[in-house]
Coordinates of C-alpha atoms and ligand atoms in Angstrom, one line a residue:
M275 CA 78.6 115.8 57.0
A276 CA 79.3 117.1 60.6
K277 CA 83.0 117.8 61.2
Y278 CA 84.7 117.7 64.6
D279 CA 88.2 118.3 66.0
V280 CA 87.6 115.2 68.2
A281 CA 85.1 112.4 68.2
I282 CA 85.0 110.0 71.1
I283 CA 83.4 106.6 70.9
G284 CA 81.9 105.5 74.3
S285 CA 80.7 107.7 77.2
G286 CA 82.0 105.9 80.3
P287 CA 84.4 107.6 82.7
G288 CA 87.1 107.5 80.1
G289 CA 85.0 108.9 77.3
Y290 CA 83.0 111.6 79.0
V291 CA 86.0 112.9 80.9
A292 CA 88.0 113.0 77.7
A293 CA 85.1 114.9 76.1
I294 CA 85.0 117.5 78.8
R295 CA 88.7 118.1 78.8
C296 CA 88.8 118.4 75.0
A297 CA 86.0 120.9 75.1
Q298 CA 87.8 122.8 77.9
L299 CA 90.8 123.0 75.7
G300 CA 88.7 124.6 72.9
M301 CA 88.1 121.6 70.6
K302 CA 84.9 121.0 68.8
T303 CA 83.9 117.7 70.3
A304 CA 81.4 114.9 69.7
I305 CA 80.7 111.9 71.9
I306 CA 79.0 108.7 70.5
E307 CA 77.1 106.3 72.8
R308 CA 75.1 103.3 71.8
Y309 CA 73.0 103.2 75.0
P310 CA 70.2 105.7 75.7
T311 CA 72.1 106.9 78.9
L312 CA 75.6 108.3 79.2
G313 CA 78.1 107.2 81.8
G314 CA 79.1 103.7 80.6
T315 CA 79.5 100.6 82.8
C316 CA 80.6 102.6 85.8
L317 CA 77.6 104.8 86.2
N318 CA 74.9 102.5 84.8
V319 CA 75.8 98.9 85.9
G320 CA 79.1 99.2 87.8
C321 CA 80.6 101.5 90.4
I322 CA 77.6 103.6 91.3
P323 CA 74.8 101.0 91.5
S324 CA 77.0 98.6 93.3
K325 CA 78.0 101.2 95.9
A326 CA 74.3 102.2 96.3
L327 CA 73.5 98.5 97.2
L328 CA 76.6 98.2 99.3
D329 CA 75.5 101.2 101.4
S330 CA 71.8 100.0 101.7
S331 CA 72.8 96.5 102.7
E332 CA 75.4 97.7 105.2
H333 CA 72.7 99.8 106.9
F334 CA 70.6 96.7 107.2
H335 CA 73.4 94.6 108.5
K336 CA 74.4 97.3 111.1
A337 CA 70.8 97.6 112.2
Q338 CA 70.5 93.9 112.7
E339 CA 73.9 93.1 114.2
Q340 CA 75.1 96.2 116.0
F341 CA 72.3 98.6 116.9
S342 CA 71.2 96.7 120.1
E343 CA 74.8 97.0 121.4
H344 CA 74.7 100.7 120.7
G345 CA 71.5 100.8 122.8
I346 CA 69.1 101.2 119.9
K347 CA 66.1 98.8 119.9
L348 CA 64.4 98.0 116.7
K349 CA 61.3 95.9 116.0
D350 CA 60.2 94.1 112.8
L351 CA 63.3 94.8 110.8
E352 CA 63.0 93.5 107.3
V353 CA 64.5 94.0 103.8
D354 CA 62.3 95.6 101.1
M355 CA 64.3 94.5 98.1
P356 CA 62.1 96.2 95.4
Q357 CA 62.6 99.5 97.3
M358 CA 66.3 99.0 97.7
I359 CA 66.6 98.4 93.9
K360 CA 64.3 101.4 93.2
R361 CA 66.6 103.7 95.3
K362 CA 69.6 102.3 93.5
R363 CA 68.0 103.1 90.1
E364 CA 67.2 106.7 91.3
V365 CA 70.9 107.2 92.3
V366 CA 71.9 105.9 88.8
E367 CA 69.3 108.2 87.1
Q368 CA 70.5 111.2 88.9
T369 CA 74.2 110.4 88.2
V370 CA 73.7 109.7 84.5
G371 CA 71.5 112.8 84.2
G372 CA 74.4 114.8 85.6
I373 CA 76.6 113.7 82.6
D374 CA 73.9 114.9 80.2
F375 CA 74.1 118.3 81.9
L376 CA 77.9 118.3 81.8
M377 CA 77.8 117.6 78.0
K378 CA 75.4 120.5 77.4
K379 CA 77.4 122.8 79.7
N380 CA 80.6 122.1 77.7
K381 CA 78.8 122.3 74.3
I382 CA 79.7 118.7 73.4
D383 CA 77.5 117.1 70.8
V384 CA 76.0 113.8 72.0
I385 CA 75.2 111.3 69.2
H386 CA 73.3 108.2 70.3
G387 CA 74.0 105.1 68.2
H388 CA 76.6 102.4 67.6
G389 CA 79.8 103.9 66.3
S390 CA 81.9 102.1 63.6
F391 CA 84.9 103.2 61.6
K392 CA 84.2 103.7 57.9
S393 CA 87.6 105.2 57.2
K394 CA 90.5 106.7 59.1
N395 CA 88.5 109.9 59.8
E396 CA 84.9 108.9 59.3
I397 CA 82.6 107.2 61.8
V398 CA 79.2 105.8 60.9
V399 CA 76.8 106.1 63.8
T400 CA 73.8 103.7 63.6
P401 CA 71.0 104.4 66.1
D402 CA 68.5 101.7 67.3
K403 CA 65.8 103.4 65.4
G404 CA 66.2 105.9 62.5
E405 CA 68.9 106.6 60.0
A406 CA 72.6 106.2 60.3
Q407 CA 74.8 109.3 60.0
T408 CA 78.4 109.7 59.2
I409 CA 80.6 112.2 61.0
E410 CA 84.2 113.3 60.3
A411 CA 86.8 114.0 62.9
D412 CA 90.5 115.0 62.9
K413 CA 91.2 113.0 66.0
I414 CA 89.3 110.0 67.4
I415 CA 89.4 108.5 70.9
I416 CA 88.2 104.9 71.4
A417 CA 86.7 104.5 74.9
T418 CA 84.4 101.5 74.3
G419 CA 85.1 99.8 77.7
S420 CA 84.5 96.2 78.6
K421 CA 81.9 93.5 79.1
P422 CA 81.7 90.6 81.6
A423 CA 84.0 87.7 80.8
S424 CA 82.9 84.1 81.3
L425 CA 84.4 80.6 81.1
P426 CA 84.1 78.7 77.9
F427 CA 81.8 76.0 79.3
I428 CA 79.4 78.4 81.1
K429 CA 76.3 79.7 79.3
I430 CA 75.2 82.9 81.1
D431 CA 71.4 82.6 80.9
K432 CA 70.9 86.0 82.8
K433 CA 68.2 84.4 84.9
R434 CA 69.9 81.9 87.2
I435 CA 73.5 82.1 85.8
I436 CA 74.2 85.8 86.0
T437 CA 76.8 88.5 85.7
S438 CA 77.1 91.6 87.9
T439 CA 74.6 93.4 85.7
E440 CA 71.7 91.1 86.6
A441 CA 73.0 90.8 90.3
L442 CA 72.3 94.5 90.6
E443 CA 68.7 94.0 89.7
L444 CA 67.5 91.1 91.8
Q445 CA 64.0 91.6 93.3
K446 CA 64.4 89.0 96.0
V447 CA 67.2 88.1 98.4
P448 CA 68.7 84.8 97.0
K449 CA 68.7 81.8 99.3
H450 CA 72.1 80.6 98.2
M451 CA 74.3 82.6 95.8
I452 CA 77.2 80.7 94.4
I453 CA 79.9 83.1 93.2
I454 CA 82.6 82.0 90.8
G455 CA 85.6 84.3 91.3
G456 CA 86.8 85.8 94.6
G457 CA 87.9 89.1 93.0
V458 CA 86.4 92.6 93.4
I459 CA 82.9 92.0 91.9
G460 CA 82.4 88.7 93.7
L461 CA 83.3 90.1 97.1
E462 CA 81.4 93.4 96.8
L463 CA 78.2 91.8 95.5
G464 CA 78.7 88.7 97.8
S465 CA 78.8 91.1 100.7
V466 CA 75.6 92.8 99.6
Y467 CA 73.6 89.5 99.6
A468 CA 75.3 88.0 102.6
R469 CA 74.4 91.1 104.6
L470 CA 70.8 90.8 103.4
G471 CA 70.6 87.2 104.7
A472 CA 71.6 85.0 101.7
E473 CA 73.9 82.1 102.1
V474 CA 77.0 83.0 99.9
T475 CA 79.7 80.6 98.7
V476 CA 82.7 81.9 96.8
L477 CA 84.7 79.6 94.6
E478 CA 88.1 80.9 93.8
Y479 CA 90.8 79.4 91.5
M480 CA 93.7 80.9 93.4
D481 CA 94.8 80.2 97.0
S482 CA 93.6 83.6 98.2
I483 CA 90.7 86.0 97.6
I484 CA 91.6 89.4 95.9
P485 CA 94.8 87.5 94.8
T486 CA 96.4 90.4 92.9
M487 CA 96.4 92.6 96.0
D488 CA 98.9 92.4 98.9
R489 CA 98.3 88.9 100.4
T490 CA 97.8 90.3 104.0
M491 CA 94.8 92.1 102.7
G492 CA 93.1 89.0 101.3
K493 CA 93.7 87.2 104.7
E494 CA 92.2 90.1 106.7
L495 CA 89.2 90.5 104.4
A496 CA 88.5 86.8 104.4
R497 CA 88.5 86.8 108.2
S498 CA 85.9 89.6 108.3
M499 CA 83.7 88.1 105.5
K500 CA 83.7 84.7 107.2
K501 CA 82.1 86.5 110.2
L502 CA 79.3 87.5 107.8
G503 CA 78.8 83.9 107.0
V504 CA 80.5 83.9 103.6
K505 CA 82.1 80.5 102.7
F506 CA 85.3 80.5 100.7
L507 CA 86.3 77.5 98.6
L508 CA 89.9 78.4 97.5
Q509 CA 92.0 76.5 95.0
H510 CA 88.8 75.2 93.4
K511 CA 88.6 74.7 89.6
V512 CA 85.0 75.1 88.4
K513 CA 84.2 72.7 85.6
E514 CA 80.5 72.7 85.0
V515 CA 77.6 75.1 85.7
T516 CA 74.0 74.1 84.8
S517 CA 70.7 75.6 85.5
T518 CA 67.0 74.9 85.6
S519 CA 64.3 77.5 86.0
R520 CA 64.7 77.5 89.8
Q521 CA 68.2 76.1 90.6
V522 CA 71.8 76.2 89.6
T523 CA 74.3 73.3 90.0
V524 CA 78.0 74.1 90.1
K525 CA 80.7 71.3 89.9
A526 CA 84.3 72.0 90.8
D527 CA 87.5 70.1 91.6
D528 CA 89.2 71.0 94.9
K529 CA 93.0 71.1 95.2
K530 CA 93.2 67.3 95.7
G531 CA 91.2 66.8 92.5
E532 CA 88.1 65.7 94.4
E533 CA 84.7 66.8 92.9
V534 CA 82.6 69.2 94.9
T535 CA 78.9 69.8 93.9
L536 CA 77.0 72.9 95.0
K537 CA 73.4 73.8 94.5
G538 CA 71.9 77.3 94.8
D539 CA 69.3 79.6 93.3
Y540 CA 71.8 81.9 91.6
C541 CA 75.3 81.6 90.2
L542 CA 77.2 84.9 89.8
V543 CA 80.0 84.6 87.3
S544 CA 82.7 87.2 88.2
V545 CA 85.9 86.0 86.7
G546 CA 87.0 89.3 85.1
R547 CA 85.9 91.5 82.2
K548 CA 87.0 91.6 78.6
A549 CA 87.7 94.6 76.3
Y550 CA 84.7 95.5 74.1
T551 CA 85.4 96.2 70.4
E552 CA 82.5 94.4 68.7
G553 CA 81.3 96.1 65.5
L554 CA 83.8 98.9 65.9
G555 CA 85.2 98.4 62.4
L556 CA 88.8 98.3 63.6
E557 CA 89.6 96.3 60.4
N558 CA 88.8 99.4 58.4
V559 CA 91.5 101.4 60.0
G560 CA 94.1 98.6 60.5
I561 CA 94.0 98.6 64.3
Q562 CA 95.1 95.4 66.0
T563 CA 94.0 93.8 69.3
D564 CA 96.3 91.8 71.6
E565 CA 95.8 88.2 72.7
R566 CA 93.2 89.4 75.3
G567 CA 91.2 91.4 72.8
R568 CA 92.5 94.8 74.0
I569 CA 93.5 97.6 71.6
E570 CA 97.2 98.0 71.4
V571 CA 98.5 101.5 72.2
D572 CA 101.9 103.1 72.6
E573 CA 103.1 105.2 75.7
H574 CA 101.1 108.2 74.3
L575 CA 97.9 105.9 74.2
R576 CA 98.0 106.2 70.4
T577 CA 97.0 103.2 68.2
V578 CA 98.9 102.3 65.0
A579 CA 96.9 105.1 63.4
P580 CA 98.6 108.1 65.0
H581 CA 95.4 110.2 65.1
I582 CA 93.3 107.5 66.8
Y583 CA 93.8 107.0 70.6
A584 CA 92.3 104.4 72.9
I585 CA 91.7 104.7 76.7
G586 CA 90.2 102.9 79.7
D587 CA 89.1 99.3 80.0
V588 CA 89.5 98.7 76.2
I589 CA 93.4 98.9 76.6
K590 CA 95.9 97.2 78.9
G591 CA 96.1 98.0 82.7
A592 CA 93.7 98.1 85.6
M593 CA 90.0 98.1 84.8
L594 CA 89.2 101.1 87.0
A595 CA 87.0 104.1 86.4
H596 CA 89.7 106.5 87.8
K597 CA 92.3 105.0 85.6
A598 CA 90.1 105.5 82.5
E599 CA 89.5 109.1 83.7
E600 CA 93.2 109.8 84.0
E601 CA 93.7 108.5 80.5
G602 CA 90.9 110.6 79.2
M603 CA 92.5 113.7 80.5
F604 CA 95.9 112.6 79.3
V605 CA 94.8 112.1 75.7
A606 CA 92.9 115.3 75.5
E607 CA 95.9 117.2 76.8
K608 CA 98.2 115.3 74.4
I609 CA 96.0 116.3 71.5
A610 CA 96.2 119.9 72.6
G611 CA 100.0 119.7 72.5
Q612 CA 100.5 119.6 76.3
K613 CA 102.8 117.2 78.1
P614 CA 100.6 115.3 80.6
H615 CA 101.9 112.3 82.7
I616 CA 100.3 109.4 84.4
N617 CA 102.0 107.5 87.2
Y618 CA 100.3 104.1 86.9
L619 CA 102.0 102.8 90.1
L620 CA 100.1 105.4 92.1
I621 CA 96.6 104.6 90.8
P622 CA 94.9 103.3 93.9
N623 CA 92.8 100.1 94.1
V624 CA 89.8 99.8 96.3
V625 CA 87.4 97.0 97.3
Y626 CA 84.2 98.4 98.8
T627 CA 83.5 95.6 101.2
W628 CA 83.3 96.3 105.0
P629 CA 86.0 96.6 106.1
E630 CA 87.1 98.3 102.9
V631 CA 90.4 97.3 101.3
A632 CA 92.5 100.0 99.6
S633 CA 96.0 100.0 98.3
V634 CA 98.6 102.0 96.4
G635 CA 102.1 101.3 95.2
Y636 CA 103.9 97.9 95.4
T637 CA 102.6 94.9 97.3
E638 CA 105.0 93.0 99.6
E639 CA 105.1 90.2 97.0
Q640 CA 106.1 92.6 94.3
L641 CA 108.9 94.1 96.4
K642 CA 110.3 90.5 97.0
E643 CA 110.0 89.7 93.4
K644 CA 111.9 92.9 92.4
D645 CA 114.5 92.2 95.1
I646 CA 113.9 95.7 96.6
D647 CA 115.1 96.0 100.3
Y648 CA 112.1 97.1 102.3
K649 CA 110.8 97.4 105.8
S650 CA 107.2 97.0 107.0
G651 CA 105.1 98.6 109.7
S652 CA 101.6 97.6 110.6
F653 CA 98.9 98.9 112.9
P654 CA 95.7 97.0 113.7
F655 CA 92.4 98.8 114.0
K656 CA 91.6 97.0 117.2
A657 CA 94.1 99.3 118.8
S658 CA 92.4 102.5 117.5
G659 CA 90.1 104.3 119.9
R660 CA 88.1 105.7 117.0
A661 CA 87.5 102.2 115.6
R662 CA 86.4 100.9 119.0
A663 CA 83.9 103.8 119.3
S664 CA 82.3 102.9 116.0
M665 CA 82.6 99.1 116.4
D666 CA 84.9 98.8 113.4
T667 CA 87.9 97.0 114.9
D668 CA 88.6 94.6 112.0
G669 CA 91.6 95.2 109.8
V670 CA 95.0 96.6 109.6
I671 CA 97.1 99.2 107.8
K672 CA 100.5 98.2 106.5
V673 CA 103.2 100.6 105.3
L674 CA 106.1 99.4 103.2
A675 CA 109.1 101.7 103.0
H676 CA 112.6 101.4 101.4
K677 CA 115.0 99.9 103.9
E678 CA 117.7 102.6 103.3
T679 CA 115.9 105.7 102.2
D680 CA 112.6 105.2 104.1
E681 CA 110.7 106.3 101.0
I682 CA 107.1 104.8 101.1
L683 CA 106.8 102.1 98.4
G684 CA 103.4 100.8 99.2
V685 CA 100.4 101.3 101.5
H686 CA 97.8 98.6 102.1
M687 CA 94.7 99.1 104.2
C688 CA 91.9 96.9 105.3
G689 CA 89.6 98.8 107.6
P690 CA 86.9 101.3 108.0
R691 CA 86.9 104.1 105.4
A692 CA 90.1 102.8 103.8
A693 CA 88.6 103.8 100.4
D694 CA 88.8 107.5 101.5
M695 CA 92.0 107.2 103.6
I696 CA 94.1 105.8 100.8
A697 CA 94.1 109.3 99.3
E698 CA 96.6 110.4 101.9
A699 CA 99.0 107.6 100.9
V700 CA 98.6 108.6 97.2
V701 CA 99.6 112.2 98.0
A702 CA 102.5 111.1 100.2
M703 CA 103.8 108.7 97.5
E704 CA 103.3 111.3 94.7
F705 CA 105.5 113.7 96.7
R706 CA 107.9 110.8 97.5
A707 CA 107.4 111.1 101.3
S708 CA 109.3 108.9 103.7
A709 CA 107.5 106.8 106.4
E710 CA 109.0 109.2 108.9
D711 CA 107.4 112.2 107.1
I712 CA 104.0 110.7 107.7
A713 CA 104.9 109.7 111.3
R714 CA 105.8 113.3 112.1
M715 CA 102.6 114.8 110.7
S716 CA 99.7 115.6 113.1
H717 CA 96.6 113.4 112.5
A718 CA 93.4 114.5 114.1
H719 CA 92.3 112.5 117.2
P720 CA 90.3 110.4 117.2
T721 CA 90.2 109.5 113.6
F722 CA 90.8 106.3 111.6
T723 CA 93.7 108.2 109.9
E724 CA 95.7 107.9 113.1
A725 CA 96.2 104.2 112.1
F726 CA 98.1 105.3 109.0
K727 CA 100.4 107.5 111.2
E728 CA 100.9 104.6 113.6
A729 CA 101.7 102.2 110.8
A730 CA 104.2 104.8 109.5
L731 CA 105.7 105.0 113.0
A732 CA 105.9 101.2 113.1
A733 CA 107.8 101.3 109.8
T734 CA 110.1 103.9 111.2
D735 CA 112.2 101.9 113.7
N736 CA 109.2 100.1 115.2
R737 CA 108.0 103.2 117.0
A738 CA 104.2 102.7 117.0
L739 CA 102.8 104.4 120.1
H740 CA 99.5 102.6 120.8
V741 CA 100.5 98.9 120.4
Ligands
LIG1533 P1 82.9 101.9 80.1 O1 82.5 102.5 81.3 O2 82.7 100.4 79.9 O3 82.1 102.6 78.9 C1 82.2 102.3 77.6 C2 81.0 102.8 76.9 O4 81.2 102.7 75.5 C3 79.7 102.1 77.2 O5 78.7 103.0 77.6 C4 79.3 101.4 75.9 O6 77.9 101.3 75.7 C5 79.9 102.3 74.9 N1 80.2 101.7 73.6 C6 80.9 100.5 73.4 N2 81.1 100.3 72.1 C7 80.5 101.3 71.4 C8 80.3 101.7 70.0 N3 80.8 100.9 69.1 N4 79.6 102.8 69.7 C9 79.0 103.6 70.7 N5 79.2 103.3 72.0 C10 79.9 102.2 72.4 N6 85.8 100.8 88.9 C11 86.2 101.6 89.9 O7 87.1 102.3 89.7 N7 85.5 101.6 91.1 C12 84.4 100.9 91.3 O8 83.9 100.9 92.4 C13 84.0 100.0 90.3 N8 82.9 99.2 90.5 C14 82.5 98.4 89.5 C15 81.4 97.5 89.8 C16 81.0 96.7 88.8 C17 79.8 95.8 89.1 C18 81.6 96.7 87.5 C19 81.1 95.8 86.4 C20 82.7 97.5 87.3 C21 83.1 98.4 88.3 N9 84.3 99.2 88.1 C22 84.7 100.0 89.1 C23 85.0 99.2 86.8 C24 84.6 100.4 86.0 O9 83.2 100.4 85.8 C25 85.3 100.4 84.6 O10 86.7 100.4 84.9 C26 85.0 101.7 83.9 O11 83.6 101.9 83.7 C27 85.8 101.8 82.6 O12 85.5 103.0 81.9 P2 85.5 103.1 80.3 O13 85.2 104.5 80.0 O14 86.8 102.5 79.8 O15 84.4 102.1 79.7
LIG1534 P1 88.7 90.2 89.1 O1 89.8 90.1 88.1 O2 88.8 91.3 90.1 O3 88.5 88.9 89.8 C1 88.3 87.7 89.1 C2 88.6 86.5 90.1 O4 88.2 85.3 89.5 C3 90.1 86.4 90.3 O5 90.3 86.3 91.7 C4 90.5 85.1 89.6 O6 91.5 84.4 90.2 C5 89.1 84.3 89.7 N1 88.9 83.3 88.6 C6 89.3 83.4 87.3 N2 89.0 82.3 86.7 C7 88.4 81.5 87.6 C8 87.9 80.2 87.6 N3 87.8 79.5 86.5 N4 87.4 79.6 88.7 C9 87.4 80.4 89.9 N5 87.9 81.6 90.0 C10 88.4 82.2 88.8 O7 87.4 90.4 88.2 P2 85.9 90.8 88.6 O8 85.7 90.7 90.0 O9 85.1 90.1 87.6 O10 85.9 92.4 88.2 C11 86.2 92.8 86.8 C12 86.9 94.1 86.8 O11 86.0 95.1 87.3 C13 88.1 94.1 87.6 O12 89.2 94.3 86.8 C14 88.0 95.2 88.6 O13 89.1 96.1 88.6 C15 86.7 96.0 88.1 N6 85.9 96.3 89.3 C16 86.5 97.2 90.2 C17 85.8 97.5 91.3 C18 86.4 98.5 92.3 O14 87.3 99.2 91.9 N7 85.9 98.5 93.5 C19 84.6 96.9 91.6 C20 84.1 96.0 90.7 C21 84.8 95.7 89.5

C-alpha cells in the first residue's frame, strides 16, 4: 500500500494549492481527484470559463454599443456562439493542463478516482474504470468543494432548467433567460447573455441584488445592468418551475402576494451552492456536518479527527477560490508546525460584471449593526477623466473609515477594473492604513485608481478634489 505524509481529497483551488505547499515543505504528498482533469469547480466550470465568456461577450457588447462613438465603423457584426464556447474550452484546457504541470514539478502523486475514508488513515480510491486502490496517509485534507444548490420544488433537467455548468456550454444565444437568484452567478452569467442579445429577467427573493454586499453596490450595479436591458424582479418568491422540450415556465409571487408568470427558453437556477461530501465515507471516521451539510472544523481547520483537516467550499465561510487557496496554504503550514494566520475580514469579494463590483472589510450595514462610529467618503467615476476617456463612467467608490481613528474599515467599489483595484484596499487595510494615508499617496494620472484616492480624500474631512 502506498504511504504518504499527506493525502488531499479534491483538486480545486483549495486542494491543489495545499498540495503544492505541502510538497514545498518537504512532505510526500498525494492528491485524489474523481474527475479526469484537475482544478475543481473553479478551473473547469467556475471562475475561469465564466470569465472567458464575460470577456468575449463584453468585447461584442463594446463593438456593438461603443465602437461607433470611438470612430470605429464595423459591418456585419455577429455572434459565433460555437466559436465563443470553443475559445472558452481552450482557456480551460490550458489552465487545467497547467495544474498537471505543477503537480509533476512538485513531485505530487495524482490519483484519479473517487476518494472515500476506509479508516482514520486509509482512503480507498475508486476510478471510473479499473481497480480501486487503498492509500495510507498520516494527515488528510478534505477539499471536496461544492455543487449547485436548488430549491426543493425545482427539478434541474440540465436542458431547459439549468445550473451554471450548463449555462457555460450553450451553443445558441437564448431568446429569454429567466434567472432565479440575483447573486454572483446570476449577475455574471446574466450579463454574458444580455450582452449577446438575450432578454434576461432576474428573480430575486431579497429587496436588492447582491444582497450580502454593501447595499450601495447593489443599487449601482442594478442601474448599469438595467441599461443592458436586464429586468430585475425583486422580492419575488419563486414557487413553480416547469419545462417542456422548448420552453420553461416560472411562477412566482411578488411582494403583494400576486402571482407572476414568466415564459422563456432557459431557466438558470443560481440560488447558491452546497458543500459536497457525497460518498466520502465521513461516517467511517466520525466526522459530522452542520445543518447546511458543511464539514465542521475548529480555528485550525481541524475536524473532530485531529489529523484530518477540511478547507474551501466544503466548510463554512465565503465560497471563493482565493479563500480556499488561503486555507490550503494555512493547513499545509500548520501541518509543518508553522504559525500561519488568515484574516477572513480582508478576503475580497468580486463580481465580474461591467462595471465590476469589488469590496473588502465591513459593509455600511455591518458597521451600523455593530454600532461602530464611522464616516464615509464616495467618489463617482463620472468625475474621473480616465473613466471618461474609456467610456466607463458608471459606478462609485466608497471608503468607510473609523470616525475617531480614521482607520479604513471597508472599501466598496463599483466601476471599471474594480476587481484589480480592490487589491490596493486590501493592502491598505492589512497594514491598518487610515483614509488620510491613502489620500496622501500619489496615484498615477490618469488612472481609475485616482477614484480610490478621491474617495479617501472625501472620507478625510470631505476633501475630494474633483467633485
Ligand atoms: P472545488 O473547486 O469545488 O473542487 C473540489 C474538487 O473535489 C472537485 O474537482 C471534485 O471533483 C473533487 N471531489 C469531490 N469529492 C471527491 C471525492 N470524494 N474524491 C475525489 N475527488 C472529489 N470564486 C472566485 O473566487 N472567483 C470567481 O470568479 C468565481 N467564479 C465562479 C463562477 C462559477 C460559475 C462558479 C460555479 C463558481 C465560481 N467561484 C468563483 C467559486 C469557486 O469556484 C469556488 O469557491 C472554488 O472552486 C472552491 O474551491 P474548492 O477547492 O473548495 O472546491
Ligand atoms: P449567491 O449566494 O451569490 O446568490 C444566490 C442568490 O439567490 C441570493 O441573492 C439569494 O437571495 C437568492 N435566492 C435564494 N433563494 C431564492 C429564491 N427562492 N428565489 C429567488 N432568489 C433566491 O449564490 P450563487 O450566485 O449561486 O453563487 C454560488 C457561490 O459561488 C457563491 O457563494 C459565490 O461566492 C460563488 N461565486 C463567486 C463568484 C465570484 O467570486 N465572482 C462568481 C460566481 C460564483
